[in-house]
Structure formats: structure tokens, C-alpha cells
mmCIF file of C-alpha atoms in Angstrom:
data_model
loop_
_atom_site.group_PDB
_atom_site.id
_atom_site.type_symbol
_atom_site.label_atom_id
_atom_site.label_comp_id
_atom_site.label_asym_id
_atom_site.label_seq_id
_atom_site.Cartn_x
_atom_site.Cartn_y
_atom_site.Cartn_z
ATOM 1 C CA MET P 339 10.540 -20.483 25.134
ATOM 2 C CA ASN P 340 9.868 -23.476 23.021
ATOM 3 C CA SER P 341 9.510 -27.035 24.211
ATOM 4 C CA SER P 342 12.699 -28.273 22.580
ATOM 5 C CA GLN P 343 14.850 -26.534 25.230
ATOM 6 C CA GLU P 344 16.609 -28.572 27.923
ATOM 7 C CA PRO P 345 14.580 -28.740 31.174
ATOM 8 C CA GLU P 346 15.877 -26.596 34.006
ATOM 9 C CA HIS P 347 17.519 -28.336 36.962
ATOM 10 C CA GLY P 348 15.676 -28.575 40.295
ATOM 11 C CA VAL P 349 12.050 -29.316 40.860
ATOM 12 C CA GLY P 350 11.282 -25.991 42.553
ATOM 13 C CA THR P 351 12.797 -23.948 39.759
ATOM 14 C CA ALA P 352 11.088 -25.957 37.087
ATOM 15 C CA THR P 353 7.747 -25.676 38.849
ATOM 16 C CA SER P 354 7.922 -21.936 39.398
ATOM 17 C CA SER P 355 9.138 -21.464 35.854
ATOM 18 C CA ALA P 356 6.209 -23.446 34.536
ATOM 19 C CA VAL P 357 3.806 -21.398 36.656
ATOM 20 C CA ASP P 358 5.375 -18.146 35.404
ATOM 21 C CA GLU P 359 5.068 -19.248 31.821
ATOM 22 C CA ALA P 360 1.462 -20.311 32.284
ATOM 23 C CA THR P 361 0.641 -16.995 33.947
ATOM 24 C CA GLU P 362 2.359 -15.082 31.178
ATOM 25 C CA ALA P 363 0.502 -17.089 28.546
ATOM 26 C CA VAL P 364 -2.819 -16.218 30.162
ATOM 27 C CA LEU P 365 -1.959 -12.552 30.596
ATOM 28 C CA SER P 366 -0.246 -12.076 27.235
ATOM 29 C CA PRO P 367 -1.419 -14.686 24.787
ATOM 30 C CA ASN P 368 -0.100 -14.636 21.278
ATOM 31 C CA TRP P 369 -2.360 -13.040 18.758
ATOM 32 C CA GLN P 370 -2.956 -14.152 15.226
ATOM 33 C CA VAL P 371 -3.367 -11.817 12.277
ATOM 34 C CA LEU P 372 -5.781 -13.077 9.629
ATOM 35 C CA VAL P 373 -6.309 -11.704 6.149
ATOM 36 C CA TRP P 374 -9.698 -12.375 4.575
ATOM 37 C CA ASP P 375 -10.562 -12.985 0.962
ATOM 38 C CA ASP P 376 -12.465 -10.324 -0.891
ATOM 39 C CA PRO P 377 -13.554 -10.148 -4.522
ATOM 40 C CA ILE P 378 -12.032 -6.724 -5.118
ATOM 41 C CA ASN P 379 -8.358 -6.743 -4.263
ATOM 42 C CA LEU P 380 -6.178 -8.142 -7.015
ATOM 43 C CA MET P 381 -4.285 -11.338 -6.253
ATOM 44 C CA SER P 382 -0.993 -9.804 -7.351
ATOM 45 C CA TYR P 383 -1.654 -6.818 -5.102
ATOM 46 C CA VAL P 384 -2.196 -9.040 -2.064
ATOM 47 C CA GLU P 385 1.015 -10.865 -2.950
ATOM 48 C CA TYR P 386 2.877 -7.562 -3.180
ATOM 49 C CA VAL P 387 1.531 -6.357 0.173
ATOM 50 C CA PHE P 388 2.638 -9.567 1.897
ATOM 51 C CA MET P 389 6.139 -9.200 0.455
ATOM 52 C CA LYS P 390 6.344 -5.548 1.333
ATOM 53 C CA HIS P 391 4.974 -5.616 4.855
ATOM 54 C CA PHE P 392 5.869 -9.048 6.175
ATOM 55 C CA GLY P 393 9.083 -9.491 4.214
ATOM 56 C CA PHE P 394 7.908 -12.769 2.702
ATOM 57 C CA ASP P 395 9.773 -13.995 -0.344
ATOM 58 C CA ARG P 396 7.710 -14.273 -3.505
ATOM 59 C CA ALA P 397 6.964 -17.981 -3.072
ATOM 60 C CA LYS P 398 5.724 -17.576 0.494
ATOM 61 C CA ALA P 399 3.740 -14.455 -0.358
ATOM 62 C CA ARG P 400 2.060 -16.321 -3.202
ATOM 63 C CA GLU P 401 1.362 -19.341 -1.017
ATOM 64 C CA ARG P 402 -0.275 -17.165 1.688
ATOM 65 C CA MET P 403 -2.204 -15.189 -0.924
ATOM 66 C CA LEU P 404 -3.544 -18.406 -2.448
ATOM 67 C CA ALA P 405 -4.516 -19.649 1.012
ATOM 68 C CA VAL P 406 -6.527 -16.455 1.489
ATOM 69 C CA HIS P 407 -8.097 -16.849 -1.927
ATOM 70 C CA ASN P 408 -8.907 -20.555 -1.738
ATOM 71 C CA GLU P 409 -9.790 -20.937 1.922
ATOM 72 C CA GLY P 410 -11.388 -17.561 2.527
ATOM 73 C CA LYS P 411 -8.803 -16.474 5.056
ATOM 74 C CA ALA P 412 -5.272 -17.204 6.203
ATOM 75 C CA ILE P 413 -3.091 -16.514 9.209
ATOM 76 C CA VAL P 414 -0.240 -14.301 8.103
ATOM 77 C CA ALA P 415 1.432 -13.449 11.413
ATOM 78 C CA THR P 416 1.462 -14.384 15.089
ATOM 79 C CA GLY P 417 2.859 -12.303 17.920
ATOM 80 C CA SER P 418 2.086 -9.907 20.737
ATOM 81 C CA LYS P 419 -1.170 -8.004 20.759
ATOM 82 C CA GLU P 420 0.672 -4.778 19.985
ATOM 83 C CA ARG P 421 2.413 -6.384 17.026
ATOM 84 C CA ALA P 422 -0.889 -7.775 15.769
ATOM 85 C CA GLU P 423 -2.509 -4.335 16.024
ATOM 86 C CA ALA P 424 0.330 -2.842 14.018
ATOM 87 C CA ASP P 425 0.074 -5.560 11.370
ATOM 88 C CA VAL P 426 -3.713 -5.211 11.088
ATOM 89 C CA GLN P 427 -3.329 -1.448 10.829
ATOM 90 C CA ALA P 428 -0.825 -1.886 8.002
ATOM 91 C CA MET P 429 -3.149 -4.291 6.178
ATOM 92 C CA HIS P 430 -6.063 -1.870 6.558
ATOM 93 C CA GLY P 431 -3.799 0.866 5.269
ATOM 94 C CA TYR P 432 -3.334 -1.178 2.112
ATOM 95 C CA GLY P 433 -7.067 -1.837 1.876
ATOM 96 C CA LEU P 434 -6.928 -5.508 2.836
ATOM 97 C CA HIS P 435 -9.493 -6.929 5.231
ATOM 98 C CA ALA P 436 -7.536 -8.146 8.240
ATOM 99 C CA THR P 437 -8.533 -9.111 11.761
ATOM 100 C CA MET P 438 -6.767 -10.255 14.904
ATOM 101 C CA ARG P 439 -7.627 -12.872 17.517
ATOM 102 C CA PRO P 440 -5.947 -14.560 20.475
ATOM 103 C CA GLU P 441 -4.158 -17.715 19.437
ATOM 104 C CA PRO P 442 -6.466 -20.620 20.264
ATOM 105 C CA GLY P 443 -5.173 -22.405 23.362
ATOM 106 C CA MET E 1343 -5.528 4.229 -21.806
ATOM 107 C CA ARG E 1344 -2.059 2.818 -21.994
ATOM 108 C CA GLU E 1345 -1.230 0.895 -18.886
ATOM 109 C CA PHE E 1346 1.769 1.469 -16.625
ATOM 110 C CA SER E 1347 5.215 0.532 -17.787
ATOM 111 C CA ALA E 1348 8.503 1.013 -15.999
ATOM 112 C CA THR E 1349 10.598 4.148 -16.473
ATOM 113 C CA ALA E 1350 14.048 4.976 -15.119
ATOM 114 C CA ASP E 1351 12.720 6.232 -11.803
ATOM 115 C CA GLY E 1352 9.170 4.986 -11.619
ATOM 116 C CA TYR E 1353 6.177 4.064 -13.739
ATOM 117 C CA ARG E 1354 4.256 5.811 -16.494
ATOM 118 C CA ALA E 1355 0.757 5.288 -17.866
ATOM 119 C CA TRP E 1356 -1.021 7.330 -20.508
ATOM 120 C CA LEU E 1357 -4.539 8.588 -19.951
ATOM 121 C CA THR E 1358 -7.061 10.555 -21.950
ATOM 122 C CA GLU E 1359 -8.848 13.484 -20.361
ATOM 123 C CA PRO E 1360 -12.121 11.509 -20.017
ATOM 124 C CA GLU E 1361 -10.215 8.720 -18.273
ATOM 125 C CA ARG E 1362 -8.620 11.228 -15.891
ATOM 126 C CA TRP E 1363 -12.060 12.633 -15.187
ATOM 127 C CA LEU E 1364 -13.504 9.202 -14.443
ATOM 128 C CA ILE E 1365 -10.701 8.317 -12.061
ATOM 129 C CA SER E 1366 -10.746 11.694 -10.327
ATOM 130 C CA GLU E 1367 -14.501 11.321 -9.780
ATOM 131 C CA GLY E 1368 -13.868 7.927 -8.203
ATOM 132 C CA ILE E 1369 -11.267 9.498 -5.933
ATOM 133 C CA LEU E 1370 -13.677 12.240 -4.863
ATOM 134 C CA ARG E 1371 -16.346 9.687 -4.046
ATOM 135 C CA THR E 1372 -13.832 7.871 -1.871
ATOM 136 C CA ILE E 1373 -12.829 11.106 -0.149
ATOM 137 C CA GLU E 1374 -16.520 11.753 0.519
ATOM 138 C CA VAL E 1375 -16.854 8.385 2.203
ATOM 139 C CA LEU E 1376 -13.850 9.120 4.411
ATOM 140 C CA ARG E 1377 -15.133 12.585 5.164
ATOM 141 C CA LYS E 1378 -18.347 11.153 6.529
ATOM 142 C CA THR E 1379 -16.350 9.508 9.297
ATOM 143 C CA TYR E 1380 -15.709 13.005 10.604
ATOM 144 C CA ASP E 1381 -17.926 14.704 13.127
ATOM 145 C CA ASN E 1382 -18.200 18.273 12.082
ATOM 146 C CA ALA E 1383 -17.946 18.797 8.374
ATOM 147 C CA LYS E 1384 -21.535 18.253 7.319
ATOM 148 C CA TRP E 1385 -21.626 21.406 5.245
ATOM 149 C CA LEU E 1386 -19.103 19.858 2.907
ATOM 150 C CA ILE E 1387 -21.708 17.385 1.694
ATOM 151 C CA ASP E 1388 -23.431 20.277 -0.015
ATOM 152 C CA ALA E 1389 -20.210 21.902 -1.153
ATOM 153 C CA THR E 1390 -19.040 18.688 -2.785
ATOM 154 C CA SER E 1391 -22.403 17.782 -4.310
ATOM 155 C CA SER E 1392 -22.908 21.187 -5.853
ATOM 156 C CA SER E 1393 -19.427 21.095 -7.335
ATOM 157 C CA ARG E 1394 -20.322 17.960 -9.273
ATOM 158 C CA ASN E 1395 -23.464 19.207 -10.949
ATOM 159 C CA ASP E 1396 -24.362 21.665 -13.631
ATOM 160 C CA ASP E 1397 -21.301 22.819 -15.477
ATOM 161 C CA ASP E 1398 -19.365 19.952 -17.021
ATOM 162 C CA SER E 1399 -16.865 22.237 -18.674
ATOM 163 C CA ASN E 1400 -15.525 23.297 -15.294
ATOM 164 C CA LEU E 1401 -15.687 20.030 -13.393
ATOM 165 C CA SER E 1402 -11.996 19.509 -12.994
ATOM 166 C CA GLU E 1403 -11.424 22.866 -11.311
ATOM 167 C CA GLN E 1404 -14.479 22.497 -9.162
ATOM 168 C CA ASP E 1405 -13.537 19.009 -8.118
ATOM 169 C CA GLN E 1406 -10.106 20.224 -7.175
ATOM 170 C CA LEU E 1407 -11.681 22.954 -5.112
ATOM 171 C CA ALA E 1408 -13.894 20.385 -3.412
ATOM 172 C CA ALA E 1409 -10.888 18.247 -2.574
ATOM 173 C CA GLU E 1410 -9.065 21.266 -1.165
ATOM 174 C CA LEU E 1411 -12.069 22.207 0.943
ATOM 175 C CA ILE E 1412 -12.268 18.687 2.289
ATOM 176 C CA ASP E 1413 -8.539 18.709 2.903
ATOM 177 C CA GLU E 1414 -8.776 21.914 4.878
ATOM 178 C CA ALA E 1415 -11.770 20.822 6.890
ATOM 179 C CA MET E 1416 -10.336 17.435 7.730
ATOM 180 C CA GLY E 1417 -7.153 19.014 8.934
ATOM 181 C CA SER E 1418 -9.041 20.907 11.607
ATOM 182 C CA SER E 1419 -11.748 18.411 12.473
ATOM 183 C CA ALA E 1420 -12.031 15.880 15.222
ATOM 184 C CA ILE E 1421 -12.246 12.388 13.838
ATOM 185 C CA ASN E 1422 -15.176 10.261 14.846
ATOM 186 C CA LEU E 1423 -13.725 7.100 16.336
ATOM 187 C CA ALA E 1424 -17.012 5.239 16.315
ATOM 188 C CA ARG E 1425 -17.619 2.344 13.952
ATOM 189 C CA PRO E 1426 -18.624 3.820 10.569
ATOM 190 C CA ASP E 1427 -22.264 3.274 9.715
ATOM 191 C CA SER E 1428 -21.900 2.880 5.940
ATOM 192 C CA SER E 1429 -20.763 -0.285 4.210
ATOM 193 C CA ALA E 1430 -18.423 1.744 1.987
ATOM 194 C CA ALA E 1431 -16.663 3.328 4.963
ATOM 195 C CA LEU E 1432 -16.381 -0.091 6.574
ATOM 196 C CA ARG E 1433 -14.470 -1.288 3.516
ATOM 197 C CA LEU E 1434 -11.895 1.428 4.247
ATOM 198 C CA LEU E 1435 -12.000 1.093 8.025
ATOM 199 C CA PRO E 1436 -13.076 -2.488 8.745
ATOM 200 C CA ASP E 1437 -13.541 -4.157 12.108
ATOM 201 C CA ALA E 1438 -10.301 -5.568 13.432
ATOM 202 C CA SER E 1439 -11.972 -8.257 15.526
ATOM 203 C CA ASP E 1440 -15.204 -10.130 16.210
ATOM 204 C CA ASP E 1441 -14.810 -9.014 19.815
ATOM 205 C CA PRO E 1442 -16.485 -5.573 20.038
ATOM 206 C CA ASP E 1443 -14.156 -4.431 22.825
ATOM 207 C CA VAL E 1444 -11.045 -5.383 20.877
ATOM 208 C CA ALA E 1445 -12.462 -3.809 17.722
ATOM 209 C CA GLN E 1446 -13.304 -0.531 19.471
ATOM 210 C CA HIS E 1447 -9.944 -0.367 21.232
ATOM 211 C CA TYR E 1448 -8.290 -0.847 17.855
ATOM 212 C CA ARG E 1449 -10.388 1.955 16.332
ATOM 213 C CA GLU E 1450 -9.355 4.297 19.120
ATOM 214 C CA LEU E 1451 -5.730 3.460 18.446
ATOM 215 C CA THR E 1452 -5.732 3.573 14.660
ATOM 216 C CA GLN E 1453 -8.788 5.174 13.076
ATOM 217 C CA GLN E 1454 -7.473 8.721 13.057
ATOM 218 C CA GLY E 1455 -4.114 7.720 11.594
ATOM 219 C CA LEU E 1456 -5.647 5.454 8.978
ATOM 220 C CA THR E 1457 -8.206 8.044 7.934
ATOM 221 C CA GLU E 1458 -5.584 10.758 7.581
ATOM 222 C CA LEU E 1459 -3.233 8.446 5.675
ATOM 223 C CA LYS E 1460 -5.913 7.382 3.219
ATOM 224 C CA HIS E 1461 -7.209 10.900 2.812
ATOM 225 C CA SER E 1462 -3.795 12.436 2.126
ATOM 226 C CA ARG E 1463 -2.968 9.756 -0.465
ATOM 227 C CA LEU E 1464 -6.276 10.323 -2.252
ATOM 228 C CA VAL E 1465 -5.927 14.103 -2.303
ATOM 229 C CA GLU E 1466 -2.386 13.818 -3.628
ATOM 230 C CA LEU E 1467 -3.457 11.403 -6.354
ATOM 231 C CA HIS E 1468 -6.381 13.642 -7.277
ATOM 232 C CA LYS E 1469 -4.057 16.613 -7.633
ATOM 233 C CA THR E 1470 -1.654 14.644 -9.831
ATOM 234 C CA LEU E 1471 -4.442 13.459 -12.105
ATOM 235 C CA THR E 1472 -6.167 16.808 -12.478
ATOM 236 C CA ASN E 1473 -3.039 18.938 -12.837
ATOM 237 C CA VAL E 1474 -3.012 18.521 -16.606
ATOM 238 C CA ALA E 1475 -4.188 21.015 -19.201
ATOM 239 C CA ASP E 1476 -7.451 19.974 -20.837
ATOM 240 C CA SER E 1477 -7.108 18.822 -24.416
ATOM 241 C CA PRO E 1478 -9.765 19.509 -27.061
ATOM 242 C CA ASP E 1479 -9.101 16.028 -28.437
ATOM 243 C CA PRO E 1480 -10.698 13.386 -26.187
ATOM 244 C CA ALA E 1481 -8.412 10.735 -27.664
ATOM 245 C CA HIS E 1482 -5.267 12.662 -26.719
ATOM 246 C CA HIS E 1483 -3.186 10.861 -24.079
ATOM 247 C CA ASP E 1484 -1.109 12.600 -21.437
ATOM 248 C CA PRO E 1485 1.457 10.843 -19.280
ATOM 249 C CA PHE E 1486 0.559 9.865 -15.736
ATOM 250 C CA ASP E 1487 3.866 9.504 -13.924
ATOM 251 C CA VAL E 1488 4.289 7.724 -10.609
ATOM 252 C CA PRO E 1489 7.783 8.017 -9.116
ATOM 253 C CA SER E 1490 8.978 4.841 -7.382
ATOM 254 C CA ALA E 1491 8.908 6.628 -4.031
ATOM 255 C CA ASN E 1492 5.159 7.283 -4.414
ATOM 256 C CA ALA E 1493 4.183 3.996 -6.005
ATOM 257 C CA ASP E 1494 3.076 2.319 -2.765
ATOM 258 C CA ALA E 1495 0.830 5.246 -1.911
ATOM 259 C CA VAL E 1496 -0.713 5.342 -5.378
ATOM 260 C CA LEU E 1497 -1.281 1.593 -5.350
ATOM 261 C CA ALA E 1498 -3.040 1.745 -1.980
ATOM 262 C CA ALA E 1499 -5.125 4.781 -2.982
ATOM 263 C CA LEU E 1500 -6.288 2.964 -6.116
ATOM 264 C CA SER E 1501 -7.234 0.014 -3.927
ATOM 265 C CA ASP E 1502 -9.318 2.272 -1.669
ATOM 266 C CA VAL E 1503 -11.117 3.728 -4.683
ATOM 267 C CA ARG E 1504 -11.967 0.262 -5.960
ATOM 268 C CA LEU E 1505 -13.227 -0.821 -2.530
ATOM 269 C CA VAL E 1506 -15.603 2.123 -2.293
ATOM 270 C CA LEU E 1507 -16.821 1.799 -5.886
ATOM 271 C CA SER E 1508 -17.416 -1.913 -5.391
ATOM 272 C CA GLU E 1509 -19.812 -1.092 -2.559
ATOM 273 C CA LEU E 1510 -21.668 1.429 -4.720
ATOM 274 C CA LEU E 1511 -21.878 -1.220 -7.449
ATOM 275 C CA GLU E 1512 -22.793 -3.947 -4.950
ATOM 276 C CA ILE E 1513 -20.043 -6.276 -6.093
ATOM 277 C CA HIS E 1514 -19.947 -8.971 -3.456
ATOM 278 C CA ASP E 1515 -18.333 -11.868 -5.288
ATOM 279 C CA GLU E 1516 -15.875 -12.548 -8.073
ATOM 280 C CA LEU E 1517 -18.570 -13.514 -10.551
ATOM 281 C CA ALA E 1518 -20.235 -10.119 -10.140
ATOM 282 C CA SER E 1519 -16.857 -8.466 -10.660
ATOM 283 C CA GLU E 1520 -16.229 -10.420 -13.865
ATOM 284 C CA GLU E 1521 -19.721 -9.763 -15.211
ATOM 285 C CA LEU E 1522 -19.329 -6.072 -14.551
ATOM 286 C CA GLN E 1523 -16.027 -6.009 -16.396
ATOM 287 C CA GLU E 1524 -17.596 -7.685 -19.419
ATOM 288 C CA ARG E 1525 -20.496 -5.246 -19.356
ATOM 289 C CA VAL E 1526 -18.137 -2.272 -19.254
ATOM 290 C CA LEU E 1527 -16.025 -3.623 -22.085
ATOM 291 C CA SER E 1528 -19.055 -4.204 -24.291
ATOM 292 C CA THR E 1529 -20.549 -0.797 -23.444
ATOM 293 C CA PHE E 1530 -17.469 1.341 -23.863
ATOM 294 C CA PHE E 1531 -14.998 -0.562 -25.968
ATOM 295 C CA THR E 1532 -15.182 -1.960 -29.423
ATOM 296 C CA VAL E 1533 -13.093 -4.990 -30.254
ATOM 297 C CA GLY E 1534 -9.614 -3.799 -31.133
ATOM 298 C CA GLY E 1535 -10.506 -0.284 -30.038
ATOM 299 C CA GLU E 1536 -8.700 1.514 -27.325
ATOM 300 C CA ASP E 1537 -10.797 4.189 -25.722
ATOM 301 C CA PRO E 1538 -14.323 4.597 -24.411
ATOM 302 C CA ASP E 1539 -14.409 8.206 -25.449
ATOM 303 C CA ASN E 1540 -15.073 8.411 -29.172
ATOM 304 C CA GLY E 1541 -18.651 9.496 -29.406
ATOM 305 C CA PRO E 1542 -20.144 9.081 -25.950
ATOM 306 C CA PRO E 1543 -22.343 5.987 -25.768
ATOM 307 C CA ASP E 1544 -25.719 6.198 -24.080
ATOM 308 C CA VAL E 1545 -24.729 5.416 -20.515
ATOM 309 C CA SER E 1546 -26.220 5.725 -17.062
ATOM 310 C CA PRO E 1547 -24.423 7.131 -13.997
ATOM 311 C CA ASP E 1548 -23.987 3.556 -12.803
ATOM 312 C CA ASP E 1549 -22.258 2.715 -16.088
ATOM 313 C CA LEU E 1550 -19.769 5.494 -15.405
ATOM 314 C CA VAL E 1551 -19.081 4.193 -11.898
ATOM 315 C CA ALA E 1552 -18.623 0.733 -13.387
ATOM 316 C CA ALA E 1553 -16.242 2.108 -16.025
ATOM 317 C CA THR E 1554 -14.258 3.860 -13.312
ATOM 318 C CA PHE E 1555 -13.996 0.622 -11.350
ATOM 319 C CA VAL E 1556 -12.649 -1.215 -14.381
ATOM 320 C CA VAL E 1557 -10.237 1.529 -15.481
ATOM 321 C CA VAL E 1558 -8.821 1.847 -11.955
ATOM 322 C CA GLY E 1559 -8.445 -1.933 -11.864
ATOM 323 C CA TYR E 1560 -6.434 -1.971 -15.104
ATOM 324 C CA LEU E 1561 -4.213 0.799 -13.798
ATOM 325 C CA GLN E 1562 -3.652 -0.903 -10.465
ATOM 326 C CA GLN E 1563 -2.937 -4.254 -12.102
ATOM 327 C CA SER E 1564 -0.286 -2.842 -14.418
ATOM 328 C CA LEU E 1565 1.305 -0.805 -11.629
ATOM 329 C CA VAL E 1566 1.550 -3.733 -9.228
ATOM 330 C CA ASP E 1567 2.905 -5.985 -11.993
ATOM 331 C CA GLY E 1568 5.678 -3.466 -12.599
ATOM 332 C CA MET E 1569 6.396 -3.152 -8.899
ATOM 333 C CA LEU E 1570 6.597 -6.922 -8.441
ATOM 334 C CA GLU E 1571 9.066 -7.089 -11.338
ATOM 335 C CA ARG E 1572 11.293 -4.628 -9.569
ATOM 336 C CA PHE E 1573 10.694 -5.669 -5.983
ATOM 337 C CA ASP E 1574 13.784 -5.355 -3.840
ATOM 338 C CA PRO E 1575 13.451 -7.146 -0.484
ATOM 339 C CA ARG E 1576 16.073 -4.837 0.995
ATOM 340 C CA GLY E 1577 13.755 -1.934 0.286
ATOM 341 C CA LYS E 1578 11.314 -3.124 2.952
#
């Protein structure tokens, strides 16, 4: 879980837990979903797709869309590899150029 | 063309017969690109090409036949899960990763489903657009209705058409897109005029593709604007 949690009691437990988490992180890293800018898709369409698929509110959808537009690409989701594949598939279904990559360690 | 506006249960635009023809041609081109990702339907290249030539008076029926043939063939064909070799097909089925292994694994998981989804949306949209009696008056507008339940599919199909046409037109940046729009407006529209169809201007096939790209863009823009107006987060 995240680093703000209370540490577990006992050195042995904490150590094995840390090892388990490290192993899990190596075996199942988080994946990022990126959407890339293109000159064809309308800005309002990209905004709509983000609202529809990711459930973003209008302000967040617009902010992510503008990040795509201004910076060339933006991360729109992070999660398991399977989740990332599903998100990329949905974006491709809408005609957006999306890719996935392991979250940089 | 009169752009989409909201109705009680969806959205309605008004299109002339020439505008319907332009858009339906764009849809067929997009279906052709998808079809080429299939292994065993090569004969349809000829069937589709021959349906486009020669007899303009019968194009709508022939195009519909072509779409039905493609529909039938795709339903029984094995889908090629290799990376498409044309830039237009790659716009519809792009790489999911820089890592070739990840990208290929993704194609094996998704390419068939994505191809079928895109194809069925395009065929449905083509049928809707061409299922209108021809009018002798090229300025006559007929309604183009999109029920709310189908609006997502229509929006995405229009996006696919624009992606494919943009490859044919070699639009690779926003400036090129804007310049093309200006060229189309000056070629087909007079200031204050409404339609590109009063007395056909002297145009090339590329001009028609460009006009299709612009018309589809106007339609998509007005449809998505209406959908954003009405967006209900609970409908996700």
C-alpha cells in the first residue's frame, strides 16, 4: 500500500513484507496509459472521451486534454497491465492514439 | 448542411444528397482500409472498386451493395493480427507500445474486437446515411437522426473516417488541417452561402476527399458539442 501507512510491528514481519512488496512490484509493475496529440481529433471530442471512459469531471477532462494538446502527450491512467490494455483498447476504439508503458521505477 | 442540434431523444442534422454521398464515400474508404487488415477477402478490392466507377446515377445502391459484401465477407474471415502495413490502417489500429512484444501481445488480444467494432459502426452509419430517397433537388435537405443511444458509435465512426481521410490527404499537423479547411471553403462555399452543390465547381478527386474531411469534421464537432451539453456522469 502507500507509504503513509503505519509500519508493521516486528523486524521479521516488516522485512518479509518489504521483500514481498518489492517482488510484487518487479513482477507486476504499474502501467501508465498515455494519450498522444494528433492534428485530427477535435479537442472537444478528446474531452468527451475522457469524461465518458475515465469518468473525469469536465474540468479534469479539459485539463488532461490540454496537457495532451500542449505537451504532445499526457498520462491519463495508471494501473495493472490488464487495466492499461483495456484503457488503451477503449481509446483506440474512439480513434485516439494511446499507448501503455511500465511506470518508470 | 445544417449541423446537429438536440432533439427530445437524440440529435438531428440536415444533409443534402451530395453531402450524404460525400460522407458515405468517406465511410466506404474507411471500410476498405479495415478490410485490408483481413487475410482472405482480396476479391473485394475489385468488387468495391468497380462499384465506385462508371455509373454515378446508381452509386448509392452500388455502394450499399459493396458495404454489404464487405460485411458478409468480414463476418466469415479470419482477421490478420499482424501489424497493418498501411499508414491509414495504423491510424485505426495503432501500436499500443514502443516495445514490439507488448505491442504484438496487445494486437493479439484486441485487434479482432477493435476491427469488428469499427467495421460494424461504419456499416451501420453507411446504411443510415444512404437509406434516404434521392431528391432531384441537390439543395434539398433530409434529416439525419442520431438517437442518443447510438451517438457514441456515430461519433467514433466519424472520427475513424477523419483519421483515414487525413492519411489520404497527408495532413500531419494542425496548420495543414487549417489550410485544407480554408481551401475547401473557398472552393465549395461562397461567403454567406450554405452548400457546395449548386453548380458543381471544377474539382479534383482530392478536392472531394478534402471536402468530405471538412464536412465530417463539422458534423462531428456539432454532435460532440451537443453531447457535452447533455453529458450525464451517471450514464458512464
